[in-house]
Tab-separated table of C-alpha atoms in Angstrom:
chain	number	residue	atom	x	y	z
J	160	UNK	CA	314.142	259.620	25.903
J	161	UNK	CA	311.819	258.961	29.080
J	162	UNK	CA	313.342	255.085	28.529
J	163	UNK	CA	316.076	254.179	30.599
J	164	UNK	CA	319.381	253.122	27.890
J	165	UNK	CA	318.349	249.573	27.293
J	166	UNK	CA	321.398	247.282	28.004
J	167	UNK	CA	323.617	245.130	25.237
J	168	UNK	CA	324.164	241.733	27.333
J	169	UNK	CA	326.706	239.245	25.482
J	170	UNK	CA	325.427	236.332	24.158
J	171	UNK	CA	326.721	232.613	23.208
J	172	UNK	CA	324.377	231.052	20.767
J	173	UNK	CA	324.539	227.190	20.752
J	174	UNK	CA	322.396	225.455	17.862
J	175	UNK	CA	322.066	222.305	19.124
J	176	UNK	CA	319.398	219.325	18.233
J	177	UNK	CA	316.628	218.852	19.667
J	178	UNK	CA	316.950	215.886	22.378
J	179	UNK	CA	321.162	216.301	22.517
J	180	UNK	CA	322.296	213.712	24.782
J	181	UNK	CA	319.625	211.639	24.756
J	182	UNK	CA	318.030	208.499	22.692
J	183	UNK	CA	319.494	208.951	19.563
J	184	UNK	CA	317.696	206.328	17.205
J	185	UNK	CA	314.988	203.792	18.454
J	186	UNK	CA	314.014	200.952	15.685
J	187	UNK	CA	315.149	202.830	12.979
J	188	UNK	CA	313.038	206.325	13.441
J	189	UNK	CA	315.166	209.201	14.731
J	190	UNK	CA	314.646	210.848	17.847
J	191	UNK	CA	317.380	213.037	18.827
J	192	UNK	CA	316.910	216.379	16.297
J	193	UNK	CA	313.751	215.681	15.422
J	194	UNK	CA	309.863	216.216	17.136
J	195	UNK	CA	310.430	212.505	18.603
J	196	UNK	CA	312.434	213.783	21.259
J	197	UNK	CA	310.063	215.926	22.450
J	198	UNK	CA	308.196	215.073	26.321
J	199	UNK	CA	308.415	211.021	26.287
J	200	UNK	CA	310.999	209.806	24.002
J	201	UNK	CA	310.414	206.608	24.674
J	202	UNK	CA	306.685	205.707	25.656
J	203	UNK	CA	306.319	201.794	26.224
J	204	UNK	CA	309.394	201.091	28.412
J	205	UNK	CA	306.977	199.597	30.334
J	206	UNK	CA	306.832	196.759	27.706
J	207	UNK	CA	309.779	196.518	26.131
J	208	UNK	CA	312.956	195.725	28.534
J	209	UNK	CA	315.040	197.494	25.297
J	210	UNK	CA	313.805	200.864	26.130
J	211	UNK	CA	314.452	200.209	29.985
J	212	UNK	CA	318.022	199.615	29.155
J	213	UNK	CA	318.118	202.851	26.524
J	214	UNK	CA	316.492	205.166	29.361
J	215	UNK	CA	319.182	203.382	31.957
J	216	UNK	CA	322.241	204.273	29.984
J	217	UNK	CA	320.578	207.939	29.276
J	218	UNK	CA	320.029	208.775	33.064
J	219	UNK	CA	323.287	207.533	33.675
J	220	UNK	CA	324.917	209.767	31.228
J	221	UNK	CA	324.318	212.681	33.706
J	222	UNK	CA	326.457	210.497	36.759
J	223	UNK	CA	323.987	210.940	39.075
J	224	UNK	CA	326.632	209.540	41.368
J	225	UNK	CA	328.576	212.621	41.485
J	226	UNK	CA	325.367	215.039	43.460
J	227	UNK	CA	323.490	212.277	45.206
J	228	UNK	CA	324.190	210.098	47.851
J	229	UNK	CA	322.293	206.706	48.902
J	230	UNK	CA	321.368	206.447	52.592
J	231	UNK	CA	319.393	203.609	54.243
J	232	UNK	CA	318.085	203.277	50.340
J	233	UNK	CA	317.158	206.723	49.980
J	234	UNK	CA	318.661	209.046	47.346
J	235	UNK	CA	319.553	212.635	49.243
J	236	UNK	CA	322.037	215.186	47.124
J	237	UNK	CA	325.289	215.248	48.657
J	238	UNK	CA	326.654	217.507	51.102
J	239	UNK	CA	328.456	220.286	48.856
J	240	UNK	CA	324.717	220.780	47.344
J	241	UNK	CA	322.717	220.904	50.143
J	242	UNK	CA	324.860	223.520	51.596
J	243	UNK	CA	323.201	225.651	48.927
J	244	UNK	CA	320.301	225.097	49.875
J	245	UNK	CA	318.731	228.384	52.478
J	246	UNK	CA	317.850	226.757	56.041
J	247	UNK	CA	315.271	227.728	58.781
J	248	UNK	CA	312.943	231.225	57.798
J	249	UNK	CA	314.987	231.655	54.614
J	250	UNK	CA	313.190	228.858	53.092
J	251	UNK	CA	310.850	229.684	50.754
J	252	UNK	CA	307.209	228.392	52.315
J	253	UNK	CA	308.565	229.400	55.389
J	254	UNK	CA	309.521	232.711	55.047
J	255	UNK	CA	307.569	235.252	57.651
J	256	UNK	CA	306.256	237.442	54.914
J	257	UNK	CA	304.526	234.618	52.464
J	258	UNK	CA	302.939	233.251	56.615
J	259	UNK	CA	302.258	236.842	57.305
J	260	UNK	CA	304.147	236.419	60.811
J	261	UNK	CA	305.092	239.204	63.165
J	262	UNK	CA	309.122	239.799	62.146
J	263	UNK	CA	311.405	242.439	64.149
J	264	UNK	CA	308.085	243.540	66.020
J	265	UNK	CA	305.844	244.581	62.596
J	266	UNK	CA	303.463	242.506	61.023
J	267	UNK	CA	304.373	241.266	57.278
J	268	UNK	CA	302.797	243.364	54.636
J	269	UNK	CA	302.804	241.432	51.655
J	270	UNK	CA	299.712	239.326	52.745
J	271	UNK	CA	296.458	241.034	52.310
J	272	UNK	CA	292.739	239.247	52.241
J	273	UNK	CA	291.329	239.670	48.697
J	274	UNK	CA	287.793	240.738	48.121
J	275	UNK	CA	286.395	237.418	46.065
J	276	UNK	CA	283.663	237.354	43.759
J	277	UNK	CA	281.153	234.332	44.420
J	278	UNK	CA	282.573	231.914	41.943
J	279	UNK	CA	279.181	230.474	40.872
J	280	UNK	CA	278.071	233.632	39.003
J	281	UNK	CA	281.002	232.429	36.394
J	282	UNK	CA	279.611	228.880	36.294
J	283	UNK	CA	278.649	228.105	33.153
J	284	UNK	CA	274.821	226.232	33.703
J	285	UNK	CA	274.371	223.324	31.780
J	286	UNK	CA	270.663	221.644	30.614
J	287	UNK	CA	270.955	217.750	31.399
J	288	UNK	CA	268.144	217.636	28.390
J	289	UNK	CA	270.532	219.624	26.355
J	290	UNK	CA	273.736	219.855	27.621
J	291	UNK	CA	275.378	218.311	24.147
J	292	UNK	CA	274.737	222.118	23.126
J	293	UNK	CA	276.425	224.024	25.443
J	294	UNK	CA	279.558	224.982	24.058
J	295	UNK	CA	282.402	226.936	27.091
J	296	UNK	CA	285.591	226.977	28.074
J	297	UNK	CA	287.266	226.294	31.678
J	298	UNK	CA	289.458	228.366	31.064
J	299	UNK	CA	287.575	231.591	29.490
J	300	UNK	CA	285.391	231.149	32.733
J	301	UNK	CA	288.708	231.377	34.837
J	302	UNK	CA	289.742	234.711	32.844
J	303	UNK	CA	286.832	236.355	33.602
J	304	UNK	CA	287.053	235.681	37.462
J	305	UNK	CA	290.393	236.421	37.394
J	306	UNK	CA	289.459	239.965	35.865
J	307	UNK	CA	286.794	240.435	38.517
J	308	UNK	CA	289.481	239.286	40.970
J	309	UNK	CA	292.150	242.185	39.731
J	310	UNK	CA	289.056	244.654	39.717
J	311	UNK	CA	288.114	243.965	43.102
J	312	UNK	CA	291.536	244.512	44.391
J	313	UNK	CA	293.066	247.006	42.488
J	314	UNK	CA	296.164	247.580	44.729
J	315	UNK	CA	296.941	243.716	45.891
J	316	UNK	CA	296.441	241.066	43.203
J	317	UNK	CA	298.583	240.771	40.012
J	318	UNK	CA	299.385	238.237	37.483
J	319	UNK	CA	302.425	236.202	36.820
J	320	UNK	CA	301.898	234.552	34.232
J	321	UNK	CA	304.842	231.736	33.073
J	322	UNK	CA	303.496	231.382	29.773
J	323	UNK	CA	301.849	233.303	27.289
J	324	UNK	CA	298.603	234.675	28.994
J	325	UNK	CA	296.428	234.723	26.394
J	326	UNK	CA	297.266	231.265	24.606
J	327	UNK	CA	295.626	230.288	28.599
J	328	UNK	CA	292.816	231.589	27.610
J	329	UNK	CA	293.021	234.595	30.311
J	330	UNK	CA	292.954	237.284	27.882
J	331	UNK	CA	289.296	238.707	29.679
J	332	UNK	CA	291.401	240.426	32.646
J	333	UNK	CA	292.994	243.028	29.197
J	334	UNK	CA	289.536	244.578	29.813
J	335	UNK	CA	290.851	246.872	33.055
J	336	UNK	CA	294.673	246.124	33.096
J	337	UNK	CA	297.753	245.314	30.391
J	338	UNK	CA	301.150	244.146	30.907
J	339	UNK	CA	303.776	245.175	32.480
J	340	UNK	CA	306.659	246.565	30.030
J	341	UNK	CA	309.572	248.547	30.248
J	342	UNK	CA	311.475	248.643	27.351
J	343	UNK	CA	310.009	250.801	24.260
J	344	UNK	CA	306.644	249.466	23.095
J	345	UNK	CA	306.401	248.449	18.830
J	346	UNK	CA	303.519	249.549	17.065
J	347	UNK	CA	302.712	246.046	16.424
J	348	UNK	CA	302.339	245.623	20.434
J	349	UNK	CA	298.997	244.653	21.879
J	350	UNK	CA	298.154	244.903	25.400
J	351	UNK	CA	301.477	246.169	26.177
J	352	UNK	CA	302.046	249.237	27.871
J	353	UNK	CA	305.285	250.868	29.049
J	354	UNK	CA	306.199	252.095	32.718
J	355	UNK	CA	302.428	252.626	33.118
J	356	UNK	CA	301.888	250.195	35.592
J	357	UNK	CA	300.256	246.877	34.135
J	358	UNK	CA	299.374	243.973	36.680
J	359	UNK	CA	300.360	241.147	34.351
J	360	UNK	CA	303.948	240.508	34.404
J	361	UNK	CA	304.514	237.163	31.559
J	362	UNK	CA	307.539	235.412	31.861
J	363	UNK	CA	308.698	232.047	29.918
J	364	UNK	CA	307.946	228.949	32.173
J	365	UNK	CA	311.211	227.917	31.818
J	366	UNK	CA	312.896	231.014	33.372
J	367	UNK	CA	310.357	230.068	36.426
């Protein structure tokens, strides 16, 4: 097989409902295992002092106490964490190659000025008189610069994408690239190509 052996990782499944160790019950409707728990559990805290109290004891429940510190009325993490944390050109927005500073006499590579299409040619023009009747999509509009973007620049622009590209609406840049795959690619597999060298990489937002 040109397909390198795919690897058998363990795995530890946990079913666990939706919301565990949160607000359990608020005024009789469920929230914990059920859609309730889902973004804002609790959405009027601002008017009623019994969902202050329920978020209180929730936050609490992680002991905050035990990673931050309070100095001068400022909460910092404590010491043992910040020592995790990378210092000086290590650091993320300053690291040499993302400023595209000299480092150990050569110049960073992995900045490069794109070639960018005029971004008004993928306005969409709207009619005052009429404009009840234009029908578009911010997003569609963004695809297809996007795609212009990749075909302008075939050897420095690619997408990571930490959700599902085309439920953004981003689907126009499939017209001159696919993703990036490299495990065996099903039949049922659109835009998916493997080890051939696709510029959008899609990851889950939450492994981001």
């Amino acid at each position: 097989s040109v397909f390198p052996a795919q690897p058998r990782f363990p795995m530890i499944i946990l079913r666990s409902p939706k919301g565990m160790g949160g607000v359990h019950d608020y005024r009789g409707e469920l929230i914990e295992g059920s859609y309730r728990s889902h973004q804002v559990p609790l959405k009027d805290a601002r008017k009623f002092p019994d969902q202050v109290a329920m978020l209180d004891a929730w936050f609490r429940s992680y002991q905050p106490e035990e990673f931050f510190r309070v100095e001068n009325g400022v909460w910092k993490f404590k010491q043992f964490l910040q020592d995790f944390c990378p210092a000086g050109a290590r650091r993320m927005g300053c690291n040499p190659y993302t400023q595209n500073r000299f480092t150990e006499g050569r110049k960073a590579s992995a900045f490069r000025k794109l070639d960018l299409p005029d971004m008004f040619d993928f306005e969409t023009k709207i009619d005052v008189a009429n404009r009840d009747k234009v029908v578009g999509s911010a997003t569609l509009e963004l695809g297809r610069y996007v795609c212009e973007v990749m075909r302008r620049n075939p050897d420095a622009f690619r997408i990571f994408s930490p959700d599902e590209l085309e439920s953004n609406r981003l689907q126009s840049v499939f017209e001159i690239t696919h993703r990036n795959y490299q495990w065996p690619v099903k039949s049922t597999d659109t835009h998916v190509k493997a080890h051939q060298g696709g510029r959008v990489t899609e990851v889950l937002s939450e492994h981001m």
